[in-house]
Coordinates of N, CA, C and O in Angstrom, one line a residue:
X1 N 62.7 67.6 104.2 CA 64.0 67.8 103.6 C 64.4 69.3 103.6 O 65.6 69.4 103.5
X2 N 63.9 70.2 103.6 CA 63.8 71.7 103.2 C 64.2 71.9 104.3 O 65.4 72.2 104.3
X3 N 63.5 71.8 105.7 CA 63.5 72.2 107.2 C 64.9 72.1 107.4 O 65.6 72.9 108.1
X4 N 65.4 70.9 106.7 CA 67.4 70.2 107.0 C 67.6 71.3 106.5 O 68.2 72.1 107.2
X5 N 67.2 71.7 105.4 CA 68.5 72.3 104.3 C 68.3 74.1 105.1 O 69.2 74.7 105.5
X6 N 67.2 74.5 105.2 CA 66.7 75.8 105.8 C 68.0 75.8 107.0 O 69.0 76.6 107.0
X7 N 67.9 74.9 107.8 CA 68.5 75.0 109.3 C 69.8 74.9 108.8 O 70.8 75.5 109.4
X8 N 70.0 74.3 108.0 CA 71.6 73.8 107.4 C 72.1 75.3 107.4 O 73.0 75.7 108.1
X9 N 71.5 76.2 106.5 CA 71.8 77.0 105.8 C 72.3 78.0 107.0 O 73.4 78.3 107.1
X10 N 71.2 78.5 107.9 CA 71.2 79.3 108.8 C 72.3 79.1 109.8 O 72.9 80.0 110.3
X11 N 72.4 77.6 110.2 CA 73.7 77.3 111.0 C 75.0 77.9 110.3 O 75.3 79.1 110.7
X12 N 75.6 77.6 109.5 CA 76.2 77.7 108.7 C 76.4 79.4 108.4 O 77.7 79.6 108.2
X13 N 75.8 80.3 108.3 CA 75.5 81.7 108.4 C 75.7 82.3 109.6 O 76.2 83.5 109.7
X14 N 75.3 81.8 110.6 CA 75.4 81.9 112.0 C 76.9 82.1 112.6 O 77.4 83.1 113.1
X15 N 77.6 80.5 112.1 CA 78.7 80.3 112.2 C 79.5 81.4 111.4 O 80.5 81.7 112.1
X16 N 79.4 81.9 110.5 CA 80.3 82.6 109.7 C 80.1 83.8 110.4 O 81.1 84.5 110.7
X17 N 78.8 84.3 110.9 CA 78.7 85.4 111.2 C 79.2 85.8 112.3 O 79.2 87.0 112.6
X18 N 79.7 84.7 113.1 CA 80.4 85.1 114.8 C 81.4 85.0 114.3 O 81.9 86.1 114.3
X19 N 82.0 84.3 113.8 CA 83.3 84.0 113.4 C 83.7 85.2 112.9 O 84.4 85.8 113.7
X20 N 83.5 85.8 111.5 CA 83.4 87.4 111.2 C 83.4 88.8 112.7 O 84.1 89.8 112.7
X21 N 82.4 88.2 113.6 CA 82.4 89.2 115.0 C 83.7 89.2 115.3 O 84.4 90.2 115.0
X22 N 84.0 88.1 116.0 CA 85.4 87.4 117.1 C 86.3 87.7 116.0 O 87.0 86.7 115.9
X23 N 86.6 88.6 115.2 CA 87.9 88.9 114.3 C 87.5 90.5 113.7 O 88.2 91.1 112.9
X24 N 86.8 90.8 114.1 CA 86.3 92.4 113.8 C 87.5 93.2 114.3 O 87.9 94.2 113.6
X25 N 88.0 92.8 115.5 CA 88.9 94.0 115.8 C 90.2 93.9 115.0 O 90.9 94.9 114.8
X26 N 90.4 93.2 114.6 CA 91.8 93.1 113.5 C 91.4 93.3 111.9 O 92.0 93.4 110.8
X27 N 90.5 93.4 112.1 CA 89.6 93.4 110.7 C 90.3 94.3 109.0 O 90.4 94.0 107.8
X28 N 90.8 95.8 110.0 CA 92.3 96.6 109.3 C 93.2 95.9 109.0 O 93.5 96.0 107.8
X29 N 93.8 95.0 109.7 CA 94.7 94.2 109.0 C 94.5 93.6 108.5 O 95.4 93.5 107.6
X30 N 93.6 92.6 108.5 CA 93.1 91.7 107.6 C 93.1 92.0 106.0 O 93.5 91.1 105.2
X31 N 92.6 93.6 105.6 CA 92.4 94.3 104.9 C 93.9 94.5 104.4 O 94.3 93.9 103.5
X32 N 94.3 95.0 104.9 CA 95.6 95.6 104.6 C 96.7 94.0 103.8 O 97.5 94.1 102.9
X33 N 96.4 92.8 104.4 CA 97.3 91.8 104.4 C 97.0 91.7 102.5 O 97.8 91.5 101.6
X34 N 95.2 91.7 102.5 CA 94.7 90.9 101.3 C 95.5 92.1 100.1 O 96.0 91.6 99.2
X35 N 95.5 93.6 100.1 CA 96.5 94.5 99.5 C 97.7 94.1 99.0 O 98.1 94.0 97.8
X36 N 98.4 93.9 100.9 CA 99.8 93.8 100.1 C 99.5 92.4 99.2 O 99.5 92.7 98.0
X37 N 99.4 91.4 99.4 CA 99.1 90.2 98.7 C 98.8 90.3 97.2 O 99.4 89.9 96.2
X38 N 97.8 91.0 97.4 CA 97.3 91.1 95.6 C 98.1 92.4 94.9 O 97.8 92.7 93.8
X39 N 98.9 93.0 95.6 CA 99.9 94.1 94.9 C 101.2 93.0 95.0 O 101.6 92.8 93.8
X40 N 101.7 92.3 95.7 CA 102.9 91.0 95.6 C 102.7 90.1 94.3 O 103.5 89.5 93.6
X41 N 101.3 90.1 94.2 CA 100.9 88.7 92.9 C 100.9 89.5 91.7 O 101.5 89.1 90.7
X42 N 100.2 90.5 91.8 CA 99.9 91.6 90.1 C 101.6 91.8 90.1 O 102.1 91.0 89.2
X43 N 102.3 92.5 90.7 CA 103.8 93.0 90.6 C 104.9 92.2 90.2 O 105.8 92.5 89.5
X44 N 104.3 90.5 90.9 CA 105.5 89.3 90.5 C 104.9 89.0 88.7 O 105.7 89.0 87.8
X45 N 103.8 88.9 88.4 CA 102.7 88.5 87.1 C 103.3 89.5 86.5 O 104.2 89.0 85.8
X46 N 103.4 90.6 86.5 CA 104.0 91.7 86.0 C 105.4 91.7 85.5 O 105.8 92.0 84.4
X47 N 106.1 91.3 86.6 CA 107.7 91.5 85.8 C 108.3 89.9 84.9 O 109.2 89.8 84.1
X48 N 107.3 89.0 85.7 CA 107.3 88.0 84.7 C 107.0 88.0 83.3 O 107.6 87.5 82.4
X49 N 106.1 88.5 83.1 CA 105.1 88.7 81.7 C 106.2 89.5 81.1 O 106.9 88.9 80.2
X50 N 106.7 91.0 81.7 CA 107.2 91.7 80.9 C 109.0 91.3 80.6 O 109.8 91.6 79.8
X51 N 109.1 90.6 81.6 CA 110.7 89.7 80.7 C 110.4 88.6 80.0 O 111.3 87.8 79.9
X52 N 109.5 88.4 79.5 CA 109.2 87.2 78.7 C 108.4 85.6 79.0 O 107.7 84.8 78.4
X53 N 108.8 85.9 80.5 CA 108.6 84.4 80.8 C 106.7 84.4 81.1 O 106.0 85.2 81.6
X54 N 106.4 83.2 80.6 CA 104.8 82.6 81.0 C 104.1 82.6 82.4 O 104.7 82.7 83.4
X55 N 102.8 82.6 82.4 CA 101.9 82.9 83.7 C 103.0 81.2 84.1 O 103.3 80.3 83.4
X56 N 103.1 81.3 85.5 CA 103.5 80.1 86.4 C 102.4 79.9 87.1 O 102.2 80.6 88.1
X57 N 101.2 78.7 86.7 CA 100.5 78.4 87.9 C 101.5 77.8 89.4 O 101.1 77.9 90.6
X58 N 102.5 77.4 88.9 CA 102.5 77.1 90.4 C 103.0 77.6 91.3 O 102.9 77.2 92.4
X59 N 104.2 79.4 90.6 CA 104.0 80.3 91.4 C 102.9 81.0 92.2 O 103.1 81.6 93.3
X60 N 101.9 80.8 91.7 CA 100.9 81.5 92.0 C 99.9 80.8 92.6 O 98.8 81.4 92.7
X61 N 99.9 79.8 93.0 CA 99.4 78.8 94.2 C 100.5 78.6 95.1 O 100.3 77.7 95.9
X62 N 101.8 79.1 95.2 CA 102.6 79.3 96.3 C 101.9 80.6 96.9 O 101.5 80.6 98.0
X63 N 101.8 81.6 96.0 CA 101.7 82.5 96.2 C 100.6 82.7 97.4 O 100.6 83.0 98.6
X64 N 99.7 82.4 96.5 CA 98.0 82.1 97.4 C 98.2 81.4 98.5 O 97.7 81.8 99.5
X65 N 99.1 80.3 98.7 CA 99.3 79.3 99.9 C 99.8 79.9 100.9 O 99.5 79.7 102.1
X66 N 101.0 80.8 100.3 CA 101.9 81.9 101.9 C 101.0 82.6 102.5 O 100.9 82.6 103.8
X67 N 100.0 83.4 101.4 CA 98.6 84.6 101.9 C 98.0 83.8 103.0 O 98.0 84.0 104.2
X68 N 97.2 82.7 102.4 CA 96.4 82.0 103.0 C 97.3 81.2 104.9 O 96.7 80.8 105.8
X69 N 98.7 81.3 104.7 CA 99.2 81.0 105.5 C 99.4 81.8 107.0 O 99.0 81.6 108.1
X70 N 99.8 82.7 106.5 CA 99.8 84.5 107.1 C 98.4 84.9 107.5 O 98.1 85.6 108.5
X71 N 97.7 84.3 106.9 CA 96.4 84.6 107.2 C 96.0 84.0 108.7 O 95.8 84.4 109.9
X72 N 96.1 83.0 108.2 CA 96.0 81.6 109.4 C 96.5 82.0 110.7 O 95.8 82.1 111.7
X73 N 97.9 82.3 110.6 CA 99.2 82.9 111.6 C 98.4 84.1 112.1 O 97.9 83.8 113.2
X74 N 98.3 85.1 111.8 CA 97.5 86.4 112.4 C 96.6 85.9 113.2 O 96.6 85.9 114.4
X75 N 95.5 85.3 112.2 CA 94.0 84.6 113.4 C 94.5 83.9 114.4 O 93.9 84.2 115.4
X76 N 95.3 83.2 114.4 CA 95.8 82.7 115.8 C 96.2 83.3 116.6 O 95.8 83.1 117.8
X77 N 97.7 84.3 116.1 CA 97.9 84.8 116.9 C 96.8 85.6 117.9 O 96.7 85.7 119.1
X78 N 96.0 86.2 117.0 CA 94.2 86.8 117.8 C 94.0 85.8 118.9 O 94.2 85.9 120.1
X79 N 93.5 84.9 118.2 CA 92.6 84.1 119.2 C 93.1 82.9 120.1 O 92.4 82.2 120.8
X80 N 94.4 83.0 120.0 CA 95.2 82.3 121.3 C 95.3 83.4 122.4 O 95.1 83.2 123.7
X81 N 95.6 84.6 121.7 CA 95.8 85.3 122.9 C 94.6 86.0 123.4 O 94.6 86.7 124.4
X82 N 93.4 85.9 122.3 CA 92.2 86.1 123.4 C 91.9 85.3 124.1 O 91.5 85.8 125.1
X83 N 91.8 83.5 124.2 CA 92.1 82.9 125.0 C 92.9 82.8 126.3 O 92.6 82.1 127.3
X84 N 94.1 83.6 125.9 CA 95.2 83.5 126.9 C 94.0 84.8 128.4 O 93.9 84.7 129.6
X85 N 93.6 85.3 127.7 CA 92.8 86.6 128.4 C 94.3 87.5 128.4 O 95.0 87.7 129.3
X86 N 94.4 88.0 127.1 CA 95.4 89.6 126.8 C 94.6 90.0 126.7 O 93.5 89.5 126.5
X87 N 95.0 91.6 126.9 CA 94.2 92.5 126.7 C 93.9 92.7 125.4 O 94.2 91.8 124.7
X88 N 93.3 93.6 124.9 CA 92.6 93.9 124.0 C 93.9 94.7 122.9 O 94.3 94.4 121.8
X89 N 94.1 95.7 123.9 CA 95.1 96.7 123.4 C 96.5 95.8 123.0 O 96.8 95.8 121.8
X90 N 97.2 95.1 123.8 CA 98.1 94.2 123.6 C 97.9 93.1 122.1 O 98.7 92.9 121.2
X91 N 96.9 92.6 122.3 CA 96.1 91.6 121.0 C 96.1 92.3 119.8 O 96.4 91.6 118.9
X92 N 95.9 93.9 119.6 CA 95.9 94.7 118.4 C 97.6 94.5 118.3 O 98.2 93.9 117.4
X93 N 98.2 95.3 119.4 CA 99.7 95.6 119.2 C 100.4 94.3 118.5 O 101.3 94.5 117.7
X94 N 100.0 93.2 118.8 CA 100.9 91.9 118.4 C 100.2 91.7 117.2 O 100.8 92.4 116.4
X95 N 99.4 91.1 116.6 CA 99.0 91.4 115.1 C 99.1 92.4 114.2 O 99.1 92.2 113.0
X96 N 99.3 93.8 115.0 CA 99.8 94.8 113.9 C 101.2 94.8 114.2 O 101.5 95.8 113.6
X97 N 102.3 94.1 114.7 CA 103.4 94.1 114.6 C 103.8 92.9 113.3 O 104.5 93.0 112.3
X98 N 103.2 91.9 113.8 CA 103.1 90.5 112.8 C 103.2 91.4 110.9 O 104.0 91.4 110.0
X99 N 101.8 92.1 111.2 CA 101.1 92.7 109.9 C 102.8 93.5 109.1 O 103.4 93.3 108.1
X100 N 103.1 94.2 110.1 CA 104.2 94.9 109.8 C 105.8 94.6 109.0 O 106.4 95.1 108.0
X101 N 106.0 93.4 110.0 CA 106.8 92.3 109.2 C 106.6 92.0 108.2 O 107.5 91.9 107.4
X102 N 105.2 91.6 107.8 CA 104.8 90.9 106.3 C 105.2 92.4 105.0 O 106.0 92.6 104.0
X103 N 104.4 92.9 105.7 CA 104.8 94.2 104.8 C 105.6 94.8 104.6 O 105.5 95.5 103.7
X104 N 107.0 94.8 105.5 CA 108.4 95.1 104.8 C 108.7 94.0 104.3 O 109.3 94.2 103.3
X105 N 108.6 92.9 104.5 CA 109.4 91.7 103.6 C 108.4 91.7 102.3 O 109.1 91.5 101.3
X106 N 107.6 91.7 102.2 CA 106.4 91.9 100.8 C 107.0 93.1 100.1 O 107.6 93.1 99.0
X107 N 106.9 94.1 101.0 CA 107.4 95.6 100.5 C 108.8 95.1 99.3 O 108.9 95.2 98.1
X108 N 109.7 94.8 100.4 CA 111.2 94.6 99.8 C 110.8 93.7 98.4 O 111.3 94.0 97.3
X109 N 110.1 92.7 98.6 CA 110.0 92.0 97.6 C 108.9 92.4 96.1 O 109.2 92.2 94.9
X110 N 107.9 93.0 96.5 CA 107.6 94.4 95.2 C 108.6 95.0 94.6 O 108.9 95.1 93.4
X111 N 109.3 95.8 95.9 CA 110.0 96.8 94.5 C 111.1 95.9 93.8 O 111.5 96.1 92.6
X112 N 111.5 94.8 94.6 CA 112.7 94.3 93.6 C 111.8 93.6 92.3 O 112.5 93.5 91.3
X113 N 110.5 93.2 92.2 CA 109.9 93.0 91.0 C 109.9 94.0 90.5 O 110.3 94.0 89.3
X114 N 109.6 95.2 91.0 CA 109.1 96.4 89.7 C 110.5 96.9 89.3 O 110.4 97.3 88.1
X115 N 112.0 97.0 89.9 CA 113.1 97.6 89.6 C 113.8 96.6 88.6 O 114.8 96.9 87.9
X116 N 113.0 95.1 88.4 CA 113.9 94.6 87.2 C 113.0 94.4 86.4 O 113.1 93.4 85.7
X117 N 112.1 95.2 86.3 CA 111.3 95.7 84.7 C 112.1 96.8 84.0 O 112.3 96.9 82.8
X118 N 112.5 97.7 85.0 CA 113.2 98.8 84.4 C 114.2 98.7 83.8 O 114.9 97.7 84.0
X119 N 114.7 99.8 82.9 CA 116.1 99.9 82.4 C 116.7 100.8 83.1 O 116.3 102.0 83.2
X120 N 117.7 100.4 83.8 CA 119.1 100.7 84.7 C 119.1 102.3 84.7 O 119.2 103.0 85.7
X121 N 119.1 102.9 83.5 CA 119.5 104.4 83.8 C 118.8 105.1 83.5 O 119.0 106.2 83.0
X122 N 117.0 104.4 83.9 CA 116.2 106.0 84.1 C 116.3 106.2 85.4 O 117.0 105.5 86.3
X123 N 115.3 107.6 85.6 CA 115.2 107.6 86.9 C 114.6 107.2 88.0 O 114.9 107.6 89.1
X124 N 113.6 106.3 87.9 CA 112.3 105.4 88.3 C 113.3 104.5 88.7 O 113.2 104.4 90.0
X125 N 114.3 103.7 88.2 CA 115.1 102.4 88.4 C 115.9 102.9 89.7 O 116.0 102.2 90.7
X126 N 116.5 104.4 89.3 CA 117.2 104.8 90.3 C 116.9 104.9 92.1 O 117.3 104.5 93.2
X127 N 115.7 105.8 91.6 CA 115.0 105.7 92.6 C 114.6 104.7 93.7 O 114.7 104.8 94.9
X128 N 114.2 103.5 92.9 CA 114.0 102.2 93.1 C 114.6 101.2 93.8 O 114.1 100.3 94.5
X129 N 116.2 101.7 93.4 CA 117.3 101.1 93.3 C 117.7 101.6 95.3 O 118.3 101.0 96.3
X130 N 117.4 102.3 95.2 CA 118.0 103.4 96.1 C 117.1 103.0 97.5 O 117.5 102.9 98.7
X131 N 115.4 102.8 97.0 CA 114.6 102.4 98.2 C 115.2 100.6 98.5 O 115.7 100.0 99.5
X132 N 114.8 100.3 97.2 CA 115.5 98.7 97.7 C 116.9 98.3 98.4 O 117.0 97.3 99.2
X133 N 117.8 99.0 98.0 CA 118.9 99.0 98.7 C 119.2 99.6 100.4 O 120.2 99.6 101.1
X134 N 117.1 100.5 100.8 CA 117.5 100.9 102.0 C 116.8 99.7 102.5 O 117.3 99.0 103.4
X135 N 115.5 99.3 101.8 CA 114.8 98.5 102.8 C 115.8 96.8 103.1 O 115.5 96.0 104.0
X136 N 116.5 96.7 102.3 CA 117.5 95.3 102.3 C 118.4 95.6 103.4 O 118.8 94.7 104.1
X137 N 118.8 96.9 103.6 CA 119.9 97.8 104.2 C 121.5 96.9 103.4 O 122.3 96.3 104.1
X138 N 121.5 96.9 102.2 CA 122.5 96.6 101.4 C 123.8 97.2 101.5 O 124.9 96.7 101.3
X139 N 123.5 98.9 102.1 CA 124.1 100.0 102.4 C 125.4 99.7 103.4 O 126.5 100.3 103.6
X140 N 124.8 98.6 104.0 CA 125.5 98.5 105.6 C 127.0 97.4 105.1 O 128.1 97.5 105.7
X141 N 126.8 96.4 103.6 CA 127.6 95.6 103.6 C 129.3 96.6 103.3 O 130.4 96.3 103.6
X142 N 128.9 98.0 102.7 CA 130.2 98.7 102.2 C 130.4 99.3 103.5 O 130.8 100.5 103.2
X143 N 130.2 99.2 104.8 CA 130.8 100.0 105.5 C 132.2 99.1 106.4 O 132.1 97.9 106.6
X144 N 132.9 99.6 106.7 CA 134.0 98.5 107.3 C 134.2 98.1 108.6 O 134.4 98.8 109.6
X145 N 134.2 96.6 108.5 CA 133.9 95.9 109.7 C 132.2 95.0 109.7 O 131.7 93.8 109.7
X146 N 131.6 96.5 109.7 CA 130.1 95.9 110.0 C 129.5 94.7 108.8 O 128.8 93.7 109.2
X147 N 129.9 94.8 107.4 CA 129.8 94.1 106.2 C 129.6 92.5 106.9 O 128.7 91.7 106.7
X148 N 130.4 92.4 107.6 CA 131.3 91.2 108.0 C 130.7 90.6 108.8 O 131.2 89.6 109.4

């Protein structure tokens, strides 16, 4: 019974351990994804707590579910198109473009957490106020015609 469980174990390690190889080259983003993620979860927990309202488990297994989703989405996009036989260079380029997306829409969605903790007329809010309204490009609705 040991011999099963010994072999069990080792397969099992093996498996993780190529699996870990065959994703090394994106490995940065990977990194970077689990960041913005756990700075998106602390920042939303954050402006919740501090307006009053209660931990939401079930925001926060949405939360975990999109990560875990995104996650999924990247690896494939990898390993379809190492399959496809893309290049290597191209394979980076399209997962760090993917990565990119997440993190301006993550981005956008941080600071609008941390800008409604604030009070309106310091300068932190302002500031704030000012990045959020570029990365939304909110800017663009008061110009005339283009609004539209």
């Amino acid at each position: 019974m040991s011999d099963t469980i010994t072999f069990a174990k080792a397969a099992i390690i093996g498996l993780l351990s190529e699996f870990l190889a065959f994703f090394a080259p994106i490995e940065n983003n990977f990194i970077a994804l689990v960041w913005l993620f756990a700075l998106n979860f602390l920042f939303g927990l954050l402006a919740d707590v501090l307006r009053g309202r209660d931990f939401s488990m079930k925001k926060a297994i949405a939360c975990i579910t999109h990560a875990s989703l995104f996650f999924a989405l990247c690896a494939s996009l990898y390993g379809i198109g190492y399959f496809q036989n893309v290049s290597e260079e191209m394979l980076n380029q399209c997962v760090s473009s993917f990565c990119w997306i997440l993190v301006y829409c993550y981005s956008t969605n941080i600071v609008r957490n941390i800008r409604s903790v604030l009070e309106k007329e310091t300068p932190a809010y302002k500031a704030l106020d000012l990045v959020y309204h570029t990365l939304t490009m909110a800017f663009v609705k008061g110009l005339p015609y283009i609004g539209e």
